[in-house]
Tab-separated table of C-alpha atoms in Angstrom:
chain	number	residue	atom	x	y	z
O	1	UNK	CA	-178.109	3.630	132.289
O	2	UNK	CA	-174.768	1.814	133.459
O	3	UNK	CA	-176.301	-1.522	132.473
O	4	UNK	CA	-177.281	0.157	128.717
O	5	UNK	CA	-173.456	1.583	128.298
O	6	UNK	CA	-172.354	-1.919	129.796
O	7	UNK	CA	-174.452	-4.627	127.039
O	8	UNK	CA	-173.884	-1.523	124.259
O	9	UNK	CA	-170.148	-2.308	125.292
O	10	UNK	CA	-170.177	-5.922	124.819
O	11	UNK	CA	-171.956	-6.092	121.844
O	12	UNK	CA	-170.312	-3.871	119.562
O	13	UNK	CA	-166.953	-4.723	120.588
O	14	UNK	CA	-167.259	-7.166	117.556
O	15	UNK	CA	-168.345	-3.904	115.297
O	16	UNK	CA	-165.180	-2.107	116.103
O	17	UNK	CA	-163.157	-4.583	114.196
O	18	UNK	CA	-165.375	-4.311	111.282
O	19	UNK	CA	-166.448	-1.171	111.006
O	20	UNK	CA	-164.375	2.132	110.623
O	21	UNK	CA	-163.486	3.743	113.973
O	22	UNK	CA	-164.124	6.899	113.056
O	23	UNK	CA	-167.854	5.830	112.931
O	24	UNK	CA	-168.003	4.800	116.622
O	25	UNK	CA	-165.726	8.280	117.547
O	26	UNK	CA	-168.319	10.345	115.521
O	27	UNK	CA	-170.803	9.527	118.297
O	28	UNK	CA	-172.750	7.140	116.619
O	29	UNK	CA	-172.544	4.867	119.096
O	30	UNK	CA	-170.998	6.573	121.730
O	31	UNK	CA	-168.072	4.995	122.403
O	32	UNK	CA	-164.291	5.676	122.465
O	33	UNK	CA	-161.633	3.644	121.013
O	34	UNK	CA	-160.804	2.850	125.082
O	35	UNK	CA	-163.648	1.607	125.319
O	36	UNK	CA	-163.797	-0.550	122.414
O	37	UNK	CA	-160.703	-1.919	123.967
O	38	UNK	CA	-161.698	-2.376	127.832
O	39	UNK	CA	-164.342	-4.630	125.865
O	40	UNK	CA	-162.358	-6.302	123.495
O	41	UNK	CA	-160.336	-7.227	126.992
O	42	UNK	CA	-163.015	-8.029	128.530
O	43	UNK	CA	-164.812	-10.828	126.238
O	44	UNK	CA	-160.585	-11.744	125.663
O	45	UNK	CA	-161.004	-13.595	128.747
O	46	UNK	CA	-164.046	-15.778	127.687
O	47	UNK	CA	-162.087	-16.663	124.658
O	48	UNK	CA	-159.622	-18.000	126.712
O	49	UNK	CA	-158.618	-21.307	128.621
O	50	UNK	CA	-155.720	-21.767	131.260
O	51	UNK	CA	-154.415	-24.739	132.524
O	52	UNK	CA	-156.499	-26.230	135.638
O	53	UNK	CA	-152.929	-25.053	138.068
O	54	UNK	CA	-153.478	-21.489	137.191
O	55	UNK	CA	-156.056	-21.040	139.917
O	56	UNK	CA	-156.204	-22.509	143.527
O	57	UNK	CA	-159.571	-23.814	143.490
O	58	UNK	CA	-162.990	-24.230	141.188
O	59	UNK	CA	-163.724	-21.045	142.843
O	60	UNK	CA	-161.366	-18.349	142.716
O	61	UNK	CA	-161.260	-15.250	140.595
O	62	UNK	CA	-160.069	-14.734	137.219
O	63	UNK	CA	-158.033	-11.703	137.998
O	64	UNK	CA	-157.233	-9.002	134.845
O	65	UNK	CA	-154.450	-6.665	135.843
O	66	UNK	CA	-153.977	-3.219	133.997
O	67	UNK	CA	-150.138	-2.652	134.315
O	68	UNK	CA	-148.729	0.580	134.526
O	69	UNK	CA	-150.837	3.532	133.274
O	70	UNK	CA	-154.039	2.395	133.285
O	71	UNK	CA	-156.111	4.183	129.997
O	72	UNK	CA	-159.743	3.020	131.027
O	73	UNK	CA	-160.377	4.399	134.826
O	74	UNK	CA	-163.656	2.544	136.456
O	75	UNK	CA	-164.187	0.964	133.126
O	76	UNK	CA	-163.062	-2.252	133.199
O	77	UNK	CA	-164.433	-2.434	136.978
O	78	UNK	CA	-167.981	-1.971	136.022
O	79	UNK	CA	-167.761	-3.837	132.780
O	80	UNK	CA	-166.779	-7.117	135.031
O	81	UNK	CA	-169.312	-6.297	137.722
O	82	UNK	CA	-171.169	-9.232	137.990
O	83	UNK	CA	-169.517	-11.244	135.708
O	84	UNK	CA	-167.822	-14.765	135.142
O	85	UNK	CA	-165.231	-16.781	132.615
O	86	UNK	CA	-165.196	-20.160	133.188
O	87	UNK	CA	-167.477	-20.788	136.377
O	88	UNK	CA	-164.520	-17.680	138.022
O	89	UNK	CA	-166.145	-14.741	139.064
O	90	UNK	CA	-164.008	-12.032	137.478
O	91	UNK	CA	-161.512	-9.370	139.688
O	92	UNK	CA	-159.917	-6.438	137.977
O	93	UNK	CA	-156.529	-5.337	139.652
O	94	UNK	CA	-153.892	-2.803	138.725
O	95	UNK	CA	-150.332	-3.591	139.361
O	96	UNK	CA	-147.268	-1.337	139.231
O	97	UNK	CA	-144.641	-4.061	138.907
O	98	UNK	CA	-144.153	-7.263	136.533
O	99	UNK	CA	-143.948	-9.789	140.112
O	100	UNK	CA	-147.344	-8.595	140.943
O	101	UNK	CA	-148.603	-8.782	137.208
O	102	UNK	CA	-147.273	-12.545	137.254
O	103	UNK	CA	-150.493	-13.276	139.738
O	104	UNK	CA	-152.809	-12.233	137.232
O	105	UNK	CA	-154.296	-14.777	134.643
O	106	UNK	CA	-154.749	-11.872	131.594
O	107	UNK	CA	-152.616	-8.300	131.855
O	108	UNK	CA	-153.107	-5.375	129.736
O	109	UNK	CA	-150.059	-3.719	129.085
O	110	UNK	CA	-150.009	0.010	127.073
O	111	UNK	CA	-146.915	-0.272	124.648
O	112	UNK	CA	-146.852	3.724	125.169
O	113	UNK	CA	-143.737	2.983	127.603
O	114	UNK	CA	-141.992	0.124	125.379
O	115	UNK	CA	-139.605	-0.707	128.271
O	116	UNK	CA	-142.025	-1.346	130.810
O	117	UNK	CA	-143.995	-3.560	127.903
O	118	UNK	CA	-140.949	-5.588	126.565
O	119	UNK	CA	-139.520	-6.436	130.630
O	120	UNK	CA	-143.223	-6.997	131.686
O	121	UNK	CA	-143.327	-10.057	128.160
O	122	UNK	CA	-140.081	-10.905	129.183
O	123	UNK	CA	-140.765	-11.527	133.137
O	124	UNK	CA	-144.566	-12.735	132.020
O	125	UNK	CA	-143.013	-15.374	129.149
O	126	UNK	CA	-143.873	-19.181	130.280
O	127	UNK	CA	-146.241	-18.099	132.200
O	128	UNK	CA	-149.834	-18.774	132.326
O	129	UNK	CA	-150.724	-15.236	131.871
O	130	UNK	CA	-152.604	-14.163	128.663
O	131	UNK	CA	-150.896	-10.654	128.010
O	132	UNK	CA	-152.670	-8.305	126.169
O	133	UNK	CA	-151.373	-5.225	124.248
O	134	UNK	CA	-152.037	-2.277	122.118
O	135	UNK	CA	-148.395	-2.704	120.041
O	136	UNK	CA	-147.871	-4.897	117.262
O	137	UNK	CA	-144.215	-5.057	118.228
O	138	UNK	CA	-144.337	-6.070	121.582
O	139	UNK	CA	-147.324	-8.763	120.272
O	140	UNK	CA	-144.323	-9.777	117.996
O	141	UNK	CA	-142.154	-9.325	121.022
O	142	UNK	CA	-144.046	-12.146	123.461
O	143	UNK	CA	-147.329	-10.581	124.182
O	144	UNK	CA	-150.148	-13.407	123.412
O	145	UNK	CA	-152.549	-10.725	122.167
O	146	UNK	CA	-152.635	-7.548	120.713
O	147	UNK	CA	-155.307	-4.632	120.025
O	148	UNK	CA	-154.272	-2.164	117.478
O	149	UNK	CA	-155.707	-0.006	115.132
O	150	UNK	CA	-154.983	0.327	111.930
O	151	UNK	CA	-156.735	2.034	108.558
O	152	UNK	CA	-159.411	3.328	111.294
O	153	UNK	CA	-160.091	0.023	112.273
O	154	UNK	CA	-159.262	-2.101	115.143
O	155	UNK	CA	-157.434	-5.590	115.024
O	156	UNK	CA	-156.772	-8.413	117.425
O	157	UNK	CA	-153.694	-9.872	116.538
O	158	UNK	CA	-152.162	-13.102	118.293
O	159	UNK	CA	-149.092	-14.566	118.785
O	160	UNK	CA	-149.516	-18.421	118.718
O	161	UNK	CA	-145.832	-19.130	119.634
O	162	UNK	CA	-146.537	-17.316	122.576
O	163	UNK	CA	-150.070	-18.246	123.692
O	164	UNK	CA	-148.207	-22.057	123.673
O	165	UNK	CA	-145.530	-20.809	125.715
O	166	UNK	CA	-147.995	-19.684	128.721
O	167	UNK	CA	-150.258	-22.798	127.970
O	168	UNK	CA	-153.360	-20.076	127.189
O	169	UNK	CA	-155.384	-21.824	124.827
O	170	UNK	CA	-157.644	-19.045	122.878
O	171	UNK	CA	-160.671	-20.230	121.400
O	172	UNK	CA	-160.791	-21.102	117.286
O	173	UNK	CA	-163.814	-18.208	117.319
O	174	UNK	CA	-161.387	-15.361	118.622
O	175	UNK	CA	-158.558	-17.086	115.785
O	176	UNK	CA	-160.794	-16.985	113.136
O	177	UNK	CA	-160.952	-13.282	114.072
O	178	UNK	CA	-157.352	-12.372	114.301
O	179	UNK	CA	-154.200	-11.745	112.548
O	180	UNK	CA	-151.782	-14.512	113.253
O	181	UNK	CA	-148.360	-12.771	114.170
O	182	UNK	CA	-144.825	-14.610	113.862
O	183	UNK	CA	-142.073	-13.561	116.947
């Protein structure tokens, strides 16, 4: 059943930006807008490139933080079970402070607590560190990327300027998918 809910995950993340949300919260599929989003996250990091210093060798993990309050539980753990970006077997961490958030290569950040977001860009900024969101204005504030919904409908926003300053090069397939968003 876990590996069902796991591939139903990963495929329809696509869905959720097309479709209505309130179809997938209607049970039709069975999954939450968290959800959606621990996915989105999740295939954020295959869309992704960091520069060859951002790890110490071939083989060491790609490690996603969730920074503060952390909205998906065991998720994210069992949606990365298993699995690899890039040839790096993939670690999911939580981390309570923006120094232990810099040793991550992607961080989600909830924009619930704005001040914890906006210091957590600001330490993060020039970093290799592909910062993900769920505010458009802290995506306009530094964040690289940013999942919001909008109209019932999710959208991955990105912040070029940003994504240049952490040398995070996202893939043209995740651009051609996303709102381009000026700082």
């Amino acid at each position: 059943m876990a590996i069902l809910m796991k591939f139903a995950i990963r495929t329809l993340w696509i869905w959720a930006l097309l479709l209505p949300l309130e179809i997938f919260s209607q049970g039709r599929t069975g999954l939450s807008e968290q959800e959606l989003k621990a996915a989105a996250l999740n295939q954020m990091v295959h869309f992704a490139r960091w520069p060859s210093d951002a790890f110490a060798d071939p083989t060491s993990p790609l490690i996603i933080g969730i920074y503060g309050e952390d909205p998906f539980g065991s998720l994210m753990d069992d949606l990365v079970e298993g699995e690899a970006a890039s040839g790096h077997p993939i670690k999911v961490v939580r981390c309570f402070t923006p120094e232990a958030a810099a040793a991550c290569h992607a961080v989600y950040v909830r924009g619930s607590d704005r001040r914890a977001a906006d210091r957590l860009v600001h330490v993060l900024s020039g970093k290799s560190v592909l910062t993900v969101c769920d505010d458009e204005s802290i995506t306009a504030a530094g964040a690289i990327v940013g999942l919001t919904v909008r109209n019932n409908r999710i959208h991955i926003l990105v912040n070029l300027d940003a994504a240049r300053r952490a040398k995070v090069t996202l893939s043209s397939k995740l651009l051609r998918l996303a709102e381009i968003v000026k700082e």
